[in-house]
Coordinates of N, CA and C in Angstrom, one line a residue:
D1 N 49.5 67.5 3.8 CA 48.6 67.2 4.7 C 47.2 67.8 4.1
Y2 N 46.2 67.3 3.9 CA 45.0 67.4 3.3 C 44.3 68.6 4.1
H3 N 44.2 68.1 5.5 CA 43.3 68.9 6.2 C 43.9 70.6 6.4
K4 N 45.4 70.5 6.3 CA 46.0 71.8 6.4 C 45.7 72.5 5.1
L5 N 45.9 71.8 4.1 CA 45.7 72.4 2.8 C 44.5 73.0 2.6
I6 N 43.3 72.5 3.1 CA 42.1 73.3 2.8 C 41.7 74.1 3.9
S7 N 42.1 73.7 5.3 CA 41.8 74.6 6.3 C 42.7 76.0 6.3
E8 N 43.8 75.9 5.8 CA 44.6 77.0 5.6 C 44.3 77.8 4.2
N9 N 43.5 77.4 3.4 CA 43.3 77.9 2.3 C 44.3 78.0 1.2
Y10 N 45.1 76.9 1.2 CA 46.0 76.8 -0.1 C 45.1 76.5 -1.1
Y11 N 45.9 76.9 -2.4 CA 45.3 76.5 -3.8 C 45.3 75.0 -3.9
N12 N 44.4 74.4 -4.2 CA 43.9 72.8 -4.5 C 43.0 72.8 -5.6
V13 N 43.5 71.7 -6.5 CA 42.5 71.2 -7.4 C 41.8 69.9 -6.8
D14 N 40.4 69.9 -6.8 CA 39.6 68.9 -6.4 C 39.6 67.6 -7.1
K15 N 40.2 66.8 -6.3 CA 40.3 65.3 -6.9 C 39.6 64.3 -6.0
S16 N 38.7 65.0 -5.2 CA 38.0 64.0 -4.3 C 36.9 62.9 -4.8
L17 N 36.8 63.1 -6.2 CA 36.0 62.0 -6.8 C 36.6 60.8 -7.0
M18 N 38.0 60.7 -6.3 CA 38.8 59.5 -6.4 C 38.2 58.8 -5.2
I19 N 37.6 59.3 -4.3 CA 36.8 58.4 -3.1 C 35.7 57.7 -3.8
K20 N 34.8 58.5 -4.7 CA 34.0 57.7 -5.3 C 34.3 56.5 -6.2
D21 N 35.2 56.9 -6.9 CA 35.8 55.7 -7.6 C 36.3 54.6 -6.8
F22 N 36.8 54.8 -6.0 CA 37.4 53.8 -4.8 C 36.3 52.9 -4.3
L23 N 35.3 53.5 -3.9 CA 34.2 53.0 -3.3 C 33.5 52.0 -4.3
E24 N 33.2 52.5 -5.6 CA 32.5 51.7 -6.5 C 33.3 50.8 -7.2
R25 N 34.4 50.7 -6.9 CA 35.3 49.6 -7.6 C 35.1 48.5 -6.6
K26 N 34.8 48.7 -5.3 CA 35.1 47.3 -4.4 C 36.1 46.6 -4.5
T27 N 37.2 47.1 -4.8 CA 38.6 46.3 -4.7 C 39.0 46.2 -3.4
T28 N 39.3 45.1 -3.0 CA 39.7 44.6 -1.4 C 41.2 45.6 -1.2
V29 N 42.0 45.4 -2.2 CA 43.4 46.0 -2.2 C 43.7 46.8 -3.5
T30 N 44.1 47.9 -3.4 CA 44.4 48.5 -4.4 C 45.9 49.1 -4.4
L31 N 46.7 48.8 -5.5 CA 48.3 49.4 -5.3 C 48.2 50.5 -6.6
I32 N 48.8 51.7 -6.3 CA 48.7 52.6 -7.3 C 50.2 52.9 -7.3
T33 N 51.0 52.8 -8.5 CA 52.3 53.4 -8.4 C 52.5 54.5 -9.5
R34 N 53.0 55.4 -9.0 CA 53.5 56.8 -9.7 C 54.7 57.3 -9.4
P35 N 55.3 58.0 -10.3 CA 56.7 58.7 -10.0 C 56.5 59.5 -8.8
R36 N 57.7 60.2 -8.3 CA 57.7 61.2 -7.1 C 57.1 62.3 -7.7
R37 N 56.4 63.3 -6.9 CA 55.8 64.5 -7.1 C 54.5 64.4 -7.9
F38 N 53.7 63.4 -7.9 CA 52.5 63.1 -8.6 C 51.3 63.2 -7.7
G39 N 51.5 63.6 -6.4 CA 50.4 63.8 -5.7 C 49.8 62.6 -4.8
K40 N 50.7 61.6 -4.6 CA 50.2 60.3 -4.1 C 49.9 60.5 -2.5
T41 N 50.9 61.2 -1.9 CA 50.7 61.6 -0.5 C 49.5 62.5 -0.2
L42 N 49.3 63.2 -0.9 CA 48.3 64.1 -0.7 C 46.7 63.4 -0.8
N43 N 46.6 62.7 -1.8 CA 45.5 61.9 -2.1 C 45.4 60.9 -1.1
M44 N 46.5 60.3 -0.5 CA 46.0 59.3 0.4 C 45.8 60.1 2.0
S45 N 46.3 61.3 1.9 CA 45.8 62.1 3.0 C 44.3 62.4 3.1
M46 N 44.0 62.7 1.8 CA 42.5 63.1 1.6 C 41.7 62.2 1.8
M47 N 42.0 60.8 1.3 CA 41.3 59.5 1.6 C 41.2 59.2 3.1
A48 N 42.1 59.4 3.7 CA 42.3 59.1 5.3 C 41.3 60.2 6.0
E49 N 41.6 61.6 5.8 CA 40.7 62.5 6.1 C 39.2 62.3 6.2
F50 N 38.8 61.6 5.1 CA 37.4 61.6 4.7 C 36.6 60.2 5.4
F51 N 37.4 59.3 5.5 CA 37.0 58.0 6.2 C 37.0 58.0 7.7
D52 N 38.1 58.6 8.3 CA 38.6 58.4 9.5 C 37.4 58.9 10.7
I53 N 37.0 57.7 11.5 CA 35.7 57.9 12.3 C 36.1 58.5 13.4
T54 N 37.5 59.0 13.7 CA 37.8 59.7 14.8 C 37.8 61.2 14.5
K55 N 37.4 61.6 13.3 CA 37.5 62.8 12.8 C 36.2 63.6 12.7
N56 N 35.8 64.9 12.7 CA 34.9 65.6 12.1 C 35.4 66.2 10.9
S57 N 35.0 66.0 9.7 CA 35.7 66.5 8.6 C 34.7 67.1 7.6
K58 N 33.6 67.4 8.2 CA 32.5 67.8 7.3 C 32.7 69.3 6.9
D59 N 33.4 70.2 7.7 CA 33.8 71.3 7.4 C 34.8 71.5 6.1
I60 N 35.9 70.6 6.3 CA 36.9 70.4 5.4 C 36.3 69.9 3.8
F61 N 35.4 69.1 3.9 CA 34.8 68.8 2.8 C 33.5 69.4 2.3
K62 N 33.2 70.5 2.8 CA 31.8 71.2 2.8 C 31.5 71.6 1.1
N63 N 32.7 71.8 0.5 CA 32.5 72.6 -0.9 C 33.3 71.6 -1.8
I64 N 33.5 70.1 -1.4 CA 34.1 69.5 -2.2 C 33.4 68.6 -3.1
K65 N 33.6 68.1 -4.3 CA 33.0 67.5 -5.3 C 32.2 66.1 -4.5
I66 N 32.9 65.5 -3.7 CA 32.7 64.2 -3.1 C 31.4 64.3 -2.5
M67 N 31.1 65.7 -1.8 CA 29.7 65.8 -1.0 C 28.6 65.8 -1.8
Q68 N 28.7 66.1 -3.2 CA 27.6 66.0 -3.9 C 27.5 64.6 -4.6
T69 N 27.7 63.8 -4.1 CA 27.4 62.4 -4.4 C 26.9 61.7 -3.5
E70 N 26.2 60.2 -3.8 CA 25.6 59.7 -2.9 C 26.5 59.0 -1.8
Y71 N 27.8 59.4 -1.9 CA 28.7 58.8 -0.8 C 29.1 59.7 0.2
A72 N 28.4 60.9 0.1 CA 28.7 62.0 1.1 C 28.4 61.4 2.7
S73 N 27.6 60.3 2.6 CA 27.3 59.8 4.1 C 28.4 58.9 4.6
Y74 N 29.4 58.5 3.7 CA 30.3 57.8 4.2 C 31.4 58.4 4.8
I75 N 31.4 59.9 5.0 CA 32.3 60.6 5.7 C 32.4 60.2 7.1
N76 N 33.7 60.0 7.6 CA 33.9 59.8 9.2 C 33.2 58.4 9.5
Q77 N 33.1 57.5 8.8 CA 32.2 56.5 9.1 C 33.2 55.1 9.6
Y78 N 34.5 55.1 9.2 CA 35.1 53.9 9.4 C 36.5 54.0 10.3
P79 N 36.8 53.0 11.1 CA 38.3 53.1 11.5 C 39.3 53.0 10.4
T80 N 40.2 54.0 10.8 CA 41.0 54.2 9.6 C 42.6 54.1 10.0
I81 N 43.4 53.5 9.3 CA 44.8 53.6 9.5 C 45.5 54.3 8.4
F82 N 46.5 55.3 8.6 CA 47.0 55.9 7.5 C 48.5 56.0 8.1
I83 N 49.3 55.2 7.1 CA 50.8 54.9 7.6 C 51.5 55.5 6.4
S84 N 52.5 56.5 6.6 CA 53.5 56.6 5.6 C 54.8 55.9 5.9
F85 N 55.6 55.4 5.0 CA 57.1 55.0 5.4 C 58.1 56.0 4.6
A86 N 57.7 57.0 4.4 CA 58.6 58.0 3.7 C 59.9 58.1 4.4
N87 N 59.8 58.3 5.8 CA 61.0 58.4 6.6 C 62.0 57.2 6.9
A88 N 61.6 56.1 6.3 CA 62.2 54.7 6.3 C 63.5 54.8 5.6
K89 N 64.5 55.6 6.3 CA 65.8 55.7 5.5 C 66.9 55.8 6.5
G90 N 68.0 55.8 5.9 CA 69.2 56.0 6.8 C 70.0 54.6 6.8
H91 N 71.0 54.7 8.1 CA 71.7 53.3 8.1 C 70.7 52.1 8.9
K92 N 71.1 50.9 9.1 CA 70.1 50.0 9.5 C 69.4 50.3 10.7
E93 N 70.2 50.7 11.8 CA 69.6 51.2 13.3 C 68.6 52.1 13.0
Q94 N 68.9 53.2 12.4 CA 68.1 54.4 12.0 C 66.7 53.9 11.3
F95 N 67.0 53.0 10.1 CA 65.9 52.5 9.6 C 64.8 51.7 10.3
I96 N 65.7 50.7 11.4 CA 64.7 50.1 11.9 C 63.6 50.7 12.9
L97 N 64.6 51.9 13.6 CA 64.0 52.9 14.4 C 62.9 53.7 13.9
S98 N 63.0 53.9 12.6 CA 61.9 54.8 12.0 C 60.6 53.9 11.8
I99 N 60.8 52.8 11.4 CA 59.8 51.7 11.0 C 59.0 51.6 12.5
K100 N 59.6 51.2 13.5 CA 59.1 51.1 14.6 C 58.3 52.3 15.4
T101 N 59.0 53.3 15.2 CA 58.4 54.7 15.6 C 57.0 54.7 14.9
T102 N 57.0 54.5 13.6 CA 55.8 54.7 12.9 C 54.7 53.8 13.4
L103 N 55.1 52.5 13.7 CA 54.1 51.7 14.3 C 53.5 52.0 15.8
Q104 N 54.5 52.5 16.7 CA 54.3 52.9 17.8 C 53.5 54.1 17.9
D105 N 53.5 55.0 17.0 CA 52.6 56.3 16.9 C 51.3 55.8 16.6
I106 N 51.0 54.8 15.7 CA 49.7 54.5 15.3 C 49.2 53.7 16.5
Y107 N 49.9 53.0 17.2 CA 49.2 52.4 18.3 C 49.1 53.4 19.3
E108 N 49.9 54.3 19.6 CA 49.4 55.5 20.6 C 48.2 56.2 20.3
K109 N 48.0 56.4 19.1 CA 46.6 57.2 18.4 C 45.6 56.2 18.7
N110 N 45.6 55.2 18.8 CA 44.5 54.1 18.8 C 44.4 53.4 19.9
E111 N 45.1 54.2 21.0 CA 45.2 53.4 22.4 C 44.0 53.1 23.1
H112 N 43.0 53.8 22.7 CA 41.4 53.5 23.2 C 41.1 52.2 22.8
V113 N 41.3 51.7 21.8 CA 40.8 50.6 21.3 C 41.1 49.2 21.9
F114 N 42.2 49.4 22.9 CA 42.8 48.1 23.5 C 42.1 48.0 25.0
S115 N 41.1 48.4 25.1 CA 40.4 48.3 26.3 C 39.3 47.2 26.3
N116 N 39.2 46.6 27.4 CA 38.4 45.3 27.5 C 38.7 44.0 26.6
M117 N 40.0 43.8 26.9 CA 40.4 42.7 26.1 C 40.6 41.4 26.8
S118 N 40.5 40.5 26.1 CA 40.5 38.9 26.7 C 41.8 38.6 27.3
K119 N 42.3 37.8 28.1 CA 43.4 37.4 28.4 C 44.4 37.1 27.4
F120 N 43.7 36.5 26.3 CA 44.6 36.1 25.2 C 45.1 37.3 24.5
E121 N 43.9 38.2 24.2 CA 44.4 39.4 23.5 C 45.4 40.3 24.5
K122 N 45.2 40.4 25.6 CA 46.2 41.0 26.6 C 47.6 40.5 26.3
S123 N 47.6 39.2 26.3 CA 49.0 38.7 26.2 C 49.5 38.9 24.7
R124 N 48.8 39.0 23.8 CA 49.4 39.3 22.4 C 49.5 40.7 22.3
Y125 N 48.9 41.4 22.9 CA 49.1 43.2 22.9 C 50.3 43.4 23.8
N126 N 50.7 42.6 24.9 CA 51.9 43.0 25.4 C 53.2 42.4 24.8
R127 N 53.0 41.4 24.2 CA 54.1 40.8 23.2 C 54.4 41.8 22.2
I128 N 53.3 42.2 21.6 CA 53.5 43.1 20.3 C 54.2 44.3 20.8
V129 N 53.7 45.1 21.8 CA 54.1 46.3 22.3 C 55.7 46.3 23.0
D130 N 56.0 45.0 23.5 CA 57.2 44.8 24.1 C 58.3 44.7 23.0
A131 N 57.9 44.0 22.1 CA 58.6 44.0 20.6 C 59.0 45.3 20.0
L132 N 57.8 46.2 20.1 CA 57.9 47.5 19.3 C 58.9 48.3 20.1
I133 N 58.9 48.2 21.4 CA 59.9 49.2 22.3 C 61.4 48.4 22.2
H134 N 61.4 47.3 22.6 CA 62.7 46.6 23.1 C 63.4 45.9 21.9
D135 N 62.6 45.3 21.1 CA 63.3 44.4 19.9 C 64.2 45.5 18.9
N136 N 65.4 45.0 18.8 CA 66.2 45.7 17.8 C 66.2 45.5 16.3
S137 N 65.1 44.5 16.0 CA 65.0 44.1 14.6 C 63.6 44.1 14.2
L138 N 63.2 43.8 13.0 CA 61.9 43.8 12.6 C 61.2 42.5 12.5
N139 N 61.9 41.5 12.9 CA 61.5 40.1 12.9 C 60.2 40.1 13.6
T140 N 59.7 40.8 14.7 CA 58.4 40.7 15.3 C 57.3 41.6 15.1
I141 N 57.4 42.4 13.9 CA 56.5 43.4 13.8 C 55.4 42.7 13.0
S142 N 55.3 41.6 12.4 CA 54.5 41.2 11.3 C 52.9 41.1 11.8
E143 N 52.7 40.8 13.1 CA 51.3 40.7 13.5 C 50.7 42.3 13.9
S144 N 51.7 43.1 14.0 CA 51.2 44.5 14.7 C 50.0 45.1 13.9
L145 N 49.9 45.2 12.8 CA 48.8 45.7 12.1 C 47.6 44.9 12.0
D146 N 47.8 43.6 11.9 CA 46.8 42.8 11.8 C 46.0 43.0 13.3
F147 N 46.9 43.0 14.3 CA 46.1 42.7 15.6 C 45.4 44.1 16.0
L148 N 46.0 45.3 15.6 CA 45.4 46.6 15.6 C 44.0 46.6 14.9
M149 N 44.0 46.1 13.6 CA 42.9 45.9 12.8 C 41.7 45.3 13.6
K150 N 42.1 44.2 14.1 CA 41.2 43.4 14.9 C 40.4 44.3 15.9
R151 N 41.3 44.9 16.6 CA 40.7 45.6 17.9 C 39.8 46.9 17.5
M152 N 40.3 47.4 16.2 CA 39.6 48.5 15.8 C 38.1 48.2 15.5
E153 N 38.1 47.0 14.7 CA 36.9 46.5 14.3 C 35.9 46.1 15.4
K154 N 36.4 45.5 16.6 CA 35.7 45.1 17.7 C 35.3 46.4 18.3
Y155 N 36.1 47.4 18.5 CA 35.7 48.6 19.0 C 34.6 49.5 18.6
Y156 N 34.8 49.6 17.1 CA 33.7 50.6 16.3 C 32.8 49.5 15.8
H157 N 32.8 48.4 15.8 CA 31.9 47.5 14.8 C 31.8 47.9 13.3
Q158 N 32.9 48.2 12.8 CA 33.0 48.5 11.4 C 34.5 48.0 11.1
K159 N 34.4 47.4 9.9 CA 35.8 47.0 9.1 C 36.4 48.2 9.0
V160 N 37.8 48.0 8.6 CA 39.0 49.0 8.7 C 39.4 49.3 7.5
M161 N 39.7 50.7 7.3 CA 40.1 51.2 5.9 C 41.6 51.3 6.3
V162 N 42.4 50.8 5.3 CA 43.9 50.9 5.5 C 44.6 51.9 4.2
F163 N 45.4 52.8 4.7 CA 46.1 53.7 3.6 C 47.6 53.6 4.0
I164 N 48.4 53.1 3.0 CA 49.8 52.9 3.3 C 50.5 53.6 2.2
D165 N 51.0 54.9 2.4 CA 51.7 55.7 1.5 C 53.4 55.2 1.5
E166 N 54.0 55.3 0.3 CA 55.4 54.8 0.2 C 55.6 53.5 0.9
Y167 N 54.8 52.6 0.5 CA 54.9 51.2 1.0 C 56.5 50.5 0.5
D168 N 56.9 51.0 -0.8 CA 58.1 50.6 -1.2 C 59.3 50.9 -0.7
T169 N 59.2 52.3 0.0 CA 60.4 52.9 0.4 C 61.3 52.0 1.3
P170 N 60.7 51.3 2.2 CA 61.7 50.6 3.0 C 62.4 49.6 2.4
F171 N 61.9 48.8 1.2 CA 62.6 47.8 0.4 C 63.6 48.3 -0.3
V172 N 63.4 49.7 -1.0 CA 64.5 50.0 -1.8 C 65.6 50.6 -0.8
E173 N 65.2 51.2 0.1 CA 66.4 51.7 1.1 C 67.0 50.6 1.8
A174 N 66.3 49.7 2.1 CA 67.3 48.4 2.7 C 68.0 47.7 1.7
H175 N 67.5 47.6 0.3 CA 68.6 47.1 -0.7 C 69.7 47.8 -0.9
T176 N 69.4 49.2 -1.0 CA 70.4 50.3 -1.1 C 71.5 50.2 0.0
G177 N 71.0 50.0 1.3 CA 72.0 50.1 2.2 C 72.6 48.7 2.4
G178 N 72.2 47.7 1.9 CA 73.0 46.6 2.0 C 72.3 45.6 3.2
F179 N 71.3 45.7 3.8 CA 70.6 44.9 4.7 C 69.5 44.5 4.5
Y180 N 69.0 44.4 3.3 CA 67.8 43.8 2.8 C 67.7 42.6 3.4
D181 N 68.2 41.6 3.2 CA 68.0 40.3 3.7 C 67.5 40.1 5.2
E182 N 68.0 41.4 6.1 CA 68.0 41.2 7.4 C 66.5 41.7 7.9
V183 N 65.8 42.7 6.8 CA 64.7 43.3 7.0 C 63.6 42.9 6.4
R184 N 63.8 42.0 5.3 CA 62.8 41.9 4.2 C 61.5 40.8 4.9
G185 N 62.0 39.8 5.8 CA 60.9 39.1 6.4 C 59.8 39.7 7.2
G186 N 60.4 40.9 8.0 CA 59.4 41.5 8.7 C 58.6 42.7 8.0
L187 N 59.2 43.0 7.0 CA 58.4 44.0 6.4 C 57.3 43.4 5.5
A188 N 57.6 42.3 4.9 CA 56.8 41.7 4.0 C 55.7 40.8 4.7
G189 N 56.0 40.4 6.1 CA 55.2 39.8 7.0 C 54.0 40.8 7.6
L190 N 54.7 42.2 7.7 CA 53.7 43.3 8.3 C 52.6 43.5 7.2
L191 N 53.1 43.8 5.8 CA 52.1 44.1 5.0 C 51.1 42.9 4.4
H192 N 51.7 42.0 4.3 CA 51.0 40.7 3.9 C 50.0 40.4 5.0
N193 N 50.3 40.3 6.1 CA 49.4 39.9 7.1 C 48.1 41.1 7.1
S194 N 48.5 42.2 6.9 CA 47.6 43.0 6.9 C 46.5 43.3 5.8
L195 N 46.8 42.5 4.7 CA 46.1 42.5 3.4 C 45.6 41.0 3.1
K196 N 46.1 39.9 3.4 CA 45.6 38.7 3.1 C 45.0 38.0 4.1
T197 N 45.2 37.9 5.2 CA 44.6 37.1 6.3 C 43.4 38.0 7.3
P198 N 43.5 38.9 7.4 CA 42.6 39.7 8.5 C 41.0 39.8 7.9
T199 N 40.4 39.5 8.7 CA 38.8 39.7 8.5 C 38.3 41.0 8.6
S200 N 39.3 41.7 9.3 CA 38.9 43.0 9.8 C 39.0 44.0 8.7
L201 N 39.5 43.9 7.5 CA 39.8 44.8 6.5 C 38.5 45.0 5.7
K202 N 38.3 46.4 5.4 CA 37.3 46.8 4.4 C 37.8 46.9 3.1
Y203 N 38.8 47.9 3.1 CA 39.4 48.2 1.9 C 40.7 48.8 2.1
A204 N 41.8 48.4 1.2 CA 43.2 49.0 1.5 C 43.7 49.6 0.3
M205 N 44.5 50.7 0.4 CA 45.1 51.2 -0.8 C 46.8 51.4 -0.6
F206 N 47.4 51.2 -1.2 CA 48.8 51.3 -1.2 C 49.4 52.3 -2.2
T207 N 50.3 53.1 -2.0 CA 51.1 53.9 -3.0 C 52.5 53.8 -3.0
G208 N 53.0 53.7 -4.2 CA 54.5 53.8 -4.3 C 55.1 54.2 -5.5
I209 N 56.4 54.0 -5.8 CA 56.9 54.5 -7.0 C 56.9 53.2 -7.7
Q210 N 56.9 52.0 -7.4 CA 57.1 50.9 -8.2 C 56.4 49.7 -7.4
R211 N 56.1 48.7 -8.0 CA 55.7 47.4 -7.5 C 57.1 46.7 -7.2
V212 N 57.3 46.2 -5.8 CA 58.5 45.4 -5.4 C 58.5 43.9 -5.9
A213 N 59.1 43.9 -7.0 CA 59.0 42.5 -7.9 C 59.6 41.3 -7.2
K214 N 60.7 41.6 -6.3 CA 61.2 40.5 -5.7 C 60.5 39.7 -4.4
E215 N 59.4 40.6 -4.1 CA 58.7 40.1 -2.8 C 57.6 39.3 -3.1
N216 N 57.0 38.7 -2.1 CA 55.7 37.8 -2.4 C 54.5 38.6 -1.5
I217 N 54.7 39.9 -1.3 CA 53.7 40.6 -0.4 C 52.2 40.3 -1.4
F218 N 52.3 40.5 -2.4 CA 51.0 40.6 -3.3 C 50.8 39.3 -4.1
S219 N 51.8 38.4 -4.2 CA 51.7 37.3 -5.1 C 50.6 36.6 -4.9
D220 N 50.1 36.1 -3.7 CA 49.2 35.2 -3.7 C 47.5 36.0 -3.3
L221 N 47.5 37.3 -3.5 CA 46.6 38.0 -3.2 C 45.7 37.9 -4.5
N222 N 44.1 37.4 -4.2 CA 43.3 37.2 -5.3 C 42.3 38.4 -5.3
N223 N 42.6 39.4 -4.4 CA 41.8 40.7 -4.1 C 42.6 42.0 -4.4
L224 N 43.6 41.8 -5.2 CA 44.4 42.9 -5.8 C 44.1 43.5 -7.1
D225 N 44.1 45.0 -7.2 CA 44.2 45.7 -8.6 C 45.3 46.7 -8.3
V226 N 46.1 46.5 -9.4 CA 47.4 47.3 -9.6 C 47.1 48.2 -10.7
Y227 N 47.4 49.6 -10.4 CA 47.3 50.7 -11.6 C 48.6 51.4 -11.6
T228 N 49.3 51.3 -12.6 CA 50.5 51.9 -13.0 C 50.2 53.4 -13.7
V229 N 51.4 54.0 -14.1 CA 51.4 55.3 -14.7 C 50.8 55.3 -16.1
I230 N 50.7 54.0 -16.8 CA 50.3 53.8 -18.2 C 48.9 53.3 -18.0
D231 N 48.2 53.2 -16.9 CA 46.8 52.8 -17.1 C 45.8 54.1 -17.0
N232 N 44.6 54.1 -17.5 CA 43.9 55.2 -17.5 C 43.1 55.2 -16.2
D233 N 42.7 54.0 -15.6 CA 42.1 54.2 -14.3 C 42.9 54.9 -13.3
Y234 N 42.2 55.8 -12.5 CA 42.7 56.6 -11.6 C 43.7 57.7 -12.1
S235 N 44.0 57.6 -13.4 CA 45.0 58.6 -13.9 C 44.6 60.1 -13.6
E236 N 43.3 60.5 -13.8 CA 42.9 61.7 -13.6 C 42.9 62.4 -12.3
Y237 N 43.3 61.5 -11.1 CA 43.5 61.9 -10.0 C 44.9 62.3 -9.5
F238 N 45.9 62.0 -10.5 CA 47.4 62.2 -10.3 C 48.0 63.1 -11.3
G239 N 48.9 63.8 -10.8 CA 49.9 64.6 -11.5 C 48.8 65.9 -11.8
F240 N 48.9 66.6 -13.0 CA 48.6 67.8 -13.3 C 47.2 67.5 -13.9
S241 N 46.0 68.6 -13.8 CA 44.8 68.5 -14.4 C 44.6 70.1 -14.9
I242 N 43.7 69.9 -15.9 CA 43.4 71.1 -16.5 C 41.9 71.6 -15.8
E243 N 42.0 72.8 -15.0 CA 41.0 73.2 -14.4 C 40.3 74.6 -15.0

């Protein structure tokens, strides 16, 4: 957690210019793949901490390089969704519960954005929440992030930043566990709907170990850039640095 790292004075190499790079590229959806222990989660936590409109992060970033750039004014200016699927593991029931709990937590954190809804929005909200609580499958989760993003934009009058860490873990775990075909539709729909169709998205960044080749999550996106371990772009922000 980036906030804990800085506030409790742990040793840290400043890689905050990744934020500047991210903003200057203006890529709607960015996928970065790296092996384990390359700092993916920490960087995603840093990005979310910087942009999240519900936080006051100026003390956390006060001596950080990004604040010496023209993008210092972007701090805490965007509604932000930060999700990690790192815990999506175990047998099928445990796996589904983990995914549902992750989505429930992000809904609970942003409960305030669901005020003053139209009757159609209320109906959609109730359907999503009921499915998140009672449905024992992932078949009904595909619109949950999309709807949340729409409500966040209405509430804050700003488009949404989305950061999803270890996006590929659920697909790998489901394949390994032998229940891939049962959950793939819900997972793919959840991610695809939050990237392709919503007008509420500002920018999104996904990280994982690999690009999930069998899925069509990214296949029809014309707004996607992929950076692997063999690409120079973004390479200075991952792994070890000489300081």
